[in-house]
Coordinates of C-alpha atoms in Angstrom, one line a residue:
Chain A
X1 CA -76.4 -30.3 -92.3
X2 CA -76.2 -27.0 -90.9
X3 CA -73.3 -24.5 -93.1
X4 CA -70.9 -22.6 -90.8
X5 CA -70.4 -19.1 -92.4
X6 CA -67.1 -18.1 -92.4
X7 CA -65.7 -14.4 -92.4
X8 CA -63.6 -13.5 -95.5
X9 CA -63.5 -9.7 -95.1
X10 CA -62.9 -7.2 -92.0
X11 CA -66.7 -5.4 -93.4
X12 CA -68.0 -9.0 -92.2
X13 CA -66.6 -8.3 -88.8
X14 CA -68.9 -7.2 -85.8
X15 CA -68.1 -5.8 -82.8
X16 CA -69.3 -8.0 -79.7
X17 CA -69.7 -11.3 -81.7
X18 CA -69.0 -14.2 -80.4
X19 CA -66.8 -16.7 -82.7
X20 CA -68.3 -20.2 -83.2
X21 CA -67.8 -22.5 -80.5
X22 CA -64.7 -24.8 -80.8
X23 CA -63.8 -28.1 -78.9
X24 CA -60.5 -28.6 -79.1
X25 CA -59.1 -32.1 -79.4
X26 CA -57.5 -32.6 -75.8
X27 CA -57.3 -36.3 -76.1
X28 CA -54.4 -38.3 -74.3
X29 CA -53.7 -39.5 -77.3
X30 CA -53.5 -36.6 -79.4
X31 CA -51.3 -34.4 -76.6
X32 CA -49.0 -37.9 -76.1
X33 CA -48.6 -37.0 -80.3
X34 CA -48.1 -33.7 -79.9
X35 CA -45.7 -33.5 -77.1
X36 CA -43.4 -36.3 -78.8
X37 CA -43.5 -34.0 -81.9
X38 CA -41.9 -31.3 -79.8
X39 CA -39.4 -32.9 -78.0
X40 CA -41.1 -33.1 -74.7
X41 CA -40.9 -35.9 -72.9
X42 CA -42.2 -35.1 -69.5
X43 CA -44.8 -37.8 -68.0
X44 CA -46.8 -35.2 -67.2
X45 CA -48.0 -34.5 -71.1
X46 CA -47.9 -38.8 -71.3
X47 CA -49.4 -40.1 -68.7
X48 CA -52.5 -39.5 -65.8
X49 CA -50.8 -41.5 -63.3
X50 CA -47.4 -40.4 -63.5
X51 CA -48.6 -36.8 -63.7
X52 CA -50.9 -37.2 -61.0
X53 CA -47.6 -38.3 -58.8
X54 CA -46.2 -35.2 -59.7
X55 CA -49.5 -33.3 -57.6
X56 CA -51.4 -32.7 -61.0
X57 CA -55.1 -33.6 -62.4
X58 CA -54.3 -35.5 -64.4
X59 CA -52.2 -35.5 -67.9
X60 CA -51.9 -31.8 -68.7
X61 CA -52.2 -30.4 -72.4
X62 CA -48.6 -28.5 -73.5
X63 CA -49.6 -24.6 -73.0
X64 CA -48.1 -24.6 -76.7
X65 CA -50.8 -26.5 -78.1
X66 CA -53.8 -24.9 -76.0
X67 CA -52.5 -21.6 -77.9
X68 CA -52.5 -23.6 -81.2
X69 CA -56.1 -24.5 -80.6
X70 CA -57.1 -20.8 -79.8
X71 CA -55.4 -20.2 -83.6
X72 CA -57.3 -23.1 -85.3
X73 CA -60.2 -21.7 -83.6
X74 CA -59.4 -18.3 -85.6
X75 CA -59.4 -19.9 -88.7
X76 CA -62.1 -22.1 -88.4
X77 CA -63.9 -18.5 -88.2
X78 CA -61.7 -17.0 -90.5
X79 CA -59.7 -18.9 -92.9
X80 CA -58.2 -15.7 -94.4
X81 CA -57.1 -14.4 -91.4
X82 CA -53.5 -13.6 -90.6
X83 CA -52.7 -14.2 -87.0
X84 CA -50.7 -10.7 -86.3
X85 CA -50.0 -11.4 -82.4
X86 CA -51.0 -13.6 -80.0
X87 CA -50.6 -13.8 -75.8
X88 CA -51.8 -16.3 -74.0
X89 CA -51.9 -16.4 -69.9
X90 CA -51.7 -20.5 -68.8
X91 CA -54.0 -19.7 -65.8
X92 CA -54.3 -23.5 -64.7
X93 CA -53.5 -27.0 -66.0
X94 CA -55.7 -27.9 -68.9
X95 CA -56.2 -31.7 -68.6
X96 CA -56.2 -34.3 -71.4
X97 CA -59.3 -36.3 -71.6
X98 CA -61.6 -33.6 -70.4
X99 CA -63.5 -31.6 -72.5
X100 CA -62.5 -28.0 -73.2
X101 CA -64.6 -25.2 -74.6
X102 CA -63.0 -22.1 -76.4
X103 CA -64.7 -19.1 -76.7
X104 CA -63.9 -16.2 -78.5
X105 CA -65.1 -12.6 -78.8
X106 CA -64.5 -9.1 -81.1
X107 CA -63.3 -6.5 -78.5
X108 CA -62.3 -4.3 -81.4
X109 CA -62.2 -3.4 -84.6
X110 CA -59.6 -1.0 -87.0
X111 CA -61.2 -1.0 -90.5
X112 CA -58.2 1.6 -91.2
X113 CA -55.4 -1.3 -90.1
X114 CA -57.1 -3.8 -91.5
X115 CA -57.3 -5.5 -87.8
X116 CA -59.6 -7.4 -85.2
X117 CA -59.0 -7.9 -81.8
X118 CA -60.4 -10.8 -80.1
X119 CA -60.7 -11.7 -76.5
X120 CA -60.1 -15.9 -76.3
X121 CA -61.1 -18.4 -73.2
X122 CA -59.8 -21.8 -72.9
X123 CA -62.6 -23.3 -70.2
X124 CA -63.0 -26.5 -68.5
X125 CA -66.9 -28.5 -68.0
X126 CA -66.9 -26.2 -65.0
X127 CA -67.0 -23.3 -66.6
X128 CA -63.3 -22.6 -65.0
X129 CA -61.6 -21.0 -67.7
X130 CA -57.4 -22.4 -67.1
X131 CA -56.3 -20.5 -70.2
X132 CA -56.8 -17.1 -71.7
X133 CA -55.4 -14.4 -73.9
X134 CA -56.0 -11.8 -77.0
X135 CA -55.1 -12.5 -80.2
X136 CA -54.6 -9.5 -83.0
X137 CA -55.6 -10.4 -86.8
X138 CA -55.3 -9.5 -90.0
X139 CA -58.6 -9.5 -92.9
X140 CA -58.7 -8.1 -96.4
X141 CA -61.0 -5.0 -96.9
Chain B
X1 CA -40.2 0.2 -59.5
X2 CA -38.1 -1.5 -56.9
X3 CA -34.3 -0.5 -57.2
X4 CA -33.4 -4.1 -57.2
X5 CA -35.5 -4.4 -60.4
X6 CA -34.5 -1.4 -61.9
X7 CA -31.0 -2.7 -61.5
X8 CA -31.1 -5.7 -63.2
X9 CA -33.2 -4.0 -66.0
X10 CA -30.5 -1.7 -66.8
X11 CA -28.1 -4.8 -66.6
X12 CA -30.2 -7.5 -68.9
X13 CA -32.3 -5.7 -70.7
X14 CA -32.2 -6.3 -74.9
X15 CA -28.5 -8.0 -74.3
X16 CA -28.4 -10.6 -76.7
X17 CA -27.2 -13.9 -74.5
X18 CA -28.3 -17.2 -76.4
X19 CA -28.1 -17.4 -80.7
X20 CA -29.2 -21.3 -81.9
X21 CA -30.5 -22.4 -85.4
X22 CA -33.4 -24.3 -86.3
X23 CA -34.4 -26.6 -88.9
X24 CA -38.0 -25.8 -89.7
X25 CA -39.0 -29.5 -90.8
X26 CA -42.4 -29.0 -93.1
X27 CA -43.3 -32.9 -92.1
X28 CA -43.2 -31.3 -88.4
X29 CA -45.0 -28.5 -89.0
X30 CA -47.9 -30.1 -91.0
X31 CA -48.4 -32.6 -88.4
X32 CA -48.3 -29.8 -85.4
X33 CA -51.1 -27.5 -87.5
X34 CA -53.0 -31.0 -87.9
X35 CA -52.9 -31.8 -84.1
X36 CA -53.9 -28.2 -83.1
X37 CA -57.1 -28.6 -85.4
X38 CA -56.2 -26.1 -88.2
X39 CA -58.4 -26.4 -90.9
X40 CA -56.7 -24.0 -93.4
X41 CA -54.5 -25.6 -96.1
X42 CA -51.8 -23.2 -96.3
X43 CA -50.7 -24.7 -92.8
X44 CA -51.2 -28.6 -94.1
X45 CA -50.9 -28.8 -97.5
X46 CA -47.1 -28.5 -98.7
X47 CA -48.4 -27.8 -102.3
X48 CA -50.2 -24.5 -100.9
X49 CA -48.9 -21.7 -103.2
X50 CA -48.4 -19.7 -99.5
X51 CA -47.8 -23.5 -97.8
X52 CA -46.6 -22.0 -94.4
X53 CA -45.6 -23.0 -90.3
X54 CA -49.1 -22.2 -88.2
X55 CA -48.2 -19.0 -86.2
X56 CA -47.3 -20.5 -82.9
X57 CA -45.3 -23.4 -83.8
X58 CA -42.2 -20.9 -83.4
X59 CA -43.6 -20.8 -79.4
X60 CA -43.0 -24.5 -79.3
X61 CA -39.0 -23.6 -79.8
X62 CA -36.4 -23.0 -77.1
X63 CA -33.3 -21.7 -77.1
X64 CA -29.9 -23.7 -75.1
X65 CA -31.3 -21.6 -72.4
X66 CA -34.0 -19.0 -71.4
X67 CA -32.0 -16.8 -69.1
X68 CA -28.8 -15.2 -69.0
X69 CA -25.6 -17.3 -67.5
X70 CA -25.3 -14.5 -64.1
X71 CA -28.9 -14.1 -64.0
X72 CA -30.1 -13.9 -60.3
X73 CA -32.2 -16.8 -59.2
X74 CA -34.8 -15.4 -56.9
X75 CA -36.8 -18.7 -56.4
X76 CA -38.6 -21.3 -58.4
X77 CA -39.6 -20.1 -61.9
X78 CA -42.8 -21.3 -63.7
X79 CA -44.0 -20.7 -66.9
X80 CA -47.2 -17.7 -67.0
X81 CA -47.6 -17.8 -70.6
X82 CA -46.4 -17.3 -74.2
X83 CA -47.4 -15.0 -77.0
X84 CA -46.2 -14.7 -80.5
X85 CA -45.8 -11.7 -83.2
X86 CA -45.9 -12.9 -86.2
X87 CA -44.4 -10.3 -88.8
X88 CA -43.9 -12.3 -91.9
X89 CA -44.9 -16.2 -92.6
X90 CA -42.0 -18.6 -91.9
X91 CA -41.5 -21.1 -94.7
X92 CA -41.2 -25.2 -94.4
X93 CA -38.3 -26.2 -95.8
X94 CA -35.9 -22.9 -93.9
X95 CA -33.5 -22.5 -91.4
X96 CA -34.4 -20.1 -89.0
X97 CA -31.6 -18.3 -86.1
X98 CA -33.3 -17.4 -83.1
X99 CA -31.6 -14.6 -80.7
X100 CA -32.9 -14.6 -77.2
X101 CA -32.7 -11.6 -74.9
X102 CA -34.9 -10.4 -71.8
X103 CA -37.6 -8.2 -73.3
X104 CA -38.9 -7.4 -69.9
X105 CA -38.4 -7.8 -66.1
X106 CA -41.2 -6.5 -63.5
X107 CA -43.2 -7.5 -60.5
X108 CA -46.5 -7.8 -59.0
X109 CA -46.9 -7.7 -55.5
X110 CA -50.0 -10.3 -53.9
X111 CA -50.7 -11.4 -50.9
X112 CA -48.2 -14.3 -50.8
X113 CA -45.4 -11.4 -51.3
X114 CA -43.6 -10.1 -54.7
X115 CA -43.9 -12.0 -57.7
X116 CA -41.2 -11.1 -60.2
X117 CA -41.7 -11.4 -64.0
X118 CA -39.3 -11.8 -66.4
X119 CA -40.1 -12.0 -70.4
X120 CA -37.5 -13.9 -72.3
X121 CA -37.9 -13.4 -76.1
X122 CA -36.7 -15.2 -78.8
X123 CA -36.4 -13.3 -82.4
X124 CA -35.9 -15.4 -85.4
X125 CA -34.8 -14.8 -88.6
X126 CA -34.4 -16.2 -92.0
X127 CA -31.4 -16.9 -93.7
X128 CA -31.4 -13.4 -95.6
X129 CA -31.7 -12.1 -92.1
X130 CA -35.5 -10.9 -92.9
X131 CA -37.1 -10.9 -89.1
X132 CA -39.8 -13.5 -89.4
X133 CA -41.2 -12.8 -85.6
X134 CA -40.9 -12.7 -81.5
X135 CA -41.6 -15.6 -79.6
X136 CA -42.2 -14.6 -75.6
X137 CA -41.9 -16.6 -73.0
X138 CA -43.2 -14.9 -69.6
X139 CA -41.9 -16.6 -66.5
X140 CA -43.3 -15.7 -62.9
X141 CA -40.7 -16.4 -60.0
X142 CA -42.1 -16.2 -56.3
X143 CA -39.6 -15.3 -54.2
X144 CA -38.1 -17.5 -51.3

């Protein structure tokens, strides 16, 4: 069973790598949990028909929790890391029940601050990215 | 900048218009960390010496509303995206008051005519008034 290294220091940072690939959970079943959770009760986060009536793909994903996955996706990579900021652009409609590939990348680096910049791409099987943003964080020297 | 814009910076611009408080259930916020796929046990395990809410579970709350009462409505709004700064960890178990005020107002002009943007933020504070973080919410309205 391969061993995913994980980064517990800003020294283990480099610039232009590429986090490890992350597919987010976007199961009906799991965004039907989620969006109860929150207190939204749209039909569009419940159901495929019902959203498609509204002139959607299908069941969309909560832009809240796509930005939850980018974080999980942080500290999968780094389970030290302290999210500092985070802005996400909801581009297009991620749909539940298709897979979804994140992808993440160090744009920069401030060994001074402490802090890593990294770019972040929500993307469909097409290669269409619907979601996107920068997130800044926080690793121990 | 267009005048009309300018205008309605000057007017809305950091006024306070919405204050709401909020129950930060650690049940909730396990289950939300859980469901994004967090894998770190300060966001799951309530035991965690620095047992936490995941940083954008504060994006997932709303004020009793998002604009100001005698803000113009220019068109249909629709939600462009959300960010987060996180300045210190919010605790389970806490109630939070969250302030909202327009952080920003600007436009971008395509081919299907102006686009304006307005970013409604929501600060939220602990009950000793400590500022936890800033929860944006950037709406783009197309004009009719």
């Amino acid at each position: 069973m391969a061993t995913r290294i994980t980064i517990s220091k800003i020294e283990d940072v480099e610039f232009g790598a590429n986090l490890p690939a992350f597919e987010p959970d976007t199961s009906l079943a799991i965004v039907k949990t989620f969006a109860t959770l929150i207190g939204w009760d749209g039909a569009r986060f419940r159901d495929h028909e019902a959203a498609r009536k509204e002139g959607l793909a299908g069941a969309m994903v909560p832009g809240v929790l796509s930005q939850g996955y980018l974080v999980a996706m942080i500290h999968q990579w780094a389970p030290v890391a302290e999210i500092k900021t985070i802005d996400t652009v909801f581009r297009a409609p991620v749909i539940a029940d298709e897979p979804h590939f994140i992808t993440g990348v160090v744009t920069d680096i401030n060994e001074d601050e402490g802090l890593v910049e990294i770019d972040l791409t929500v993307a469909n099987e097409k290669g269409e990215t619907r979601v996107f943003g920068t997130a800044s964080v926080s690793l121990p020297a | 900048m267009d005048a009309d814009i300018e205008e309605l910076r000057e007017k809305f611009l950091d006024q306070a218009f919405d204050e709401k408080t909020f129950y930060v259930d650690p049940a909730v916020t396990i289950e939300y960390a859980r469901l994004c796929g967090e894998t770190a046990g300060r966001f799951l395990d309530k035991d965690h010496p620095d047992f936490q809410a995941p940083p954008t579970y504060l994006a997932s709350l709303s004020g009793r509303r998002s604009l100001p009462i005698d803000f113009p409505r220019f068109g249909i709004g629709m939600d462009a995206g959300k960010g987060v700064e996180c300045l210190n960890p919010v605790r389970p178990g806490s109630t939070l008051t969250g302030r909202t005020h327009l952080h920003d107002i600007y436009t971008k002009t395509g081919r299907s005519g102006r686009m304006v943007f307005v970013v409604s933020r929501l600060e939220f504070f602990d009950e000793g008034g400590l500022h936890l973080a800033n929860s944006d919410s950037r709406s783009v309205i197309r004009e009719k």
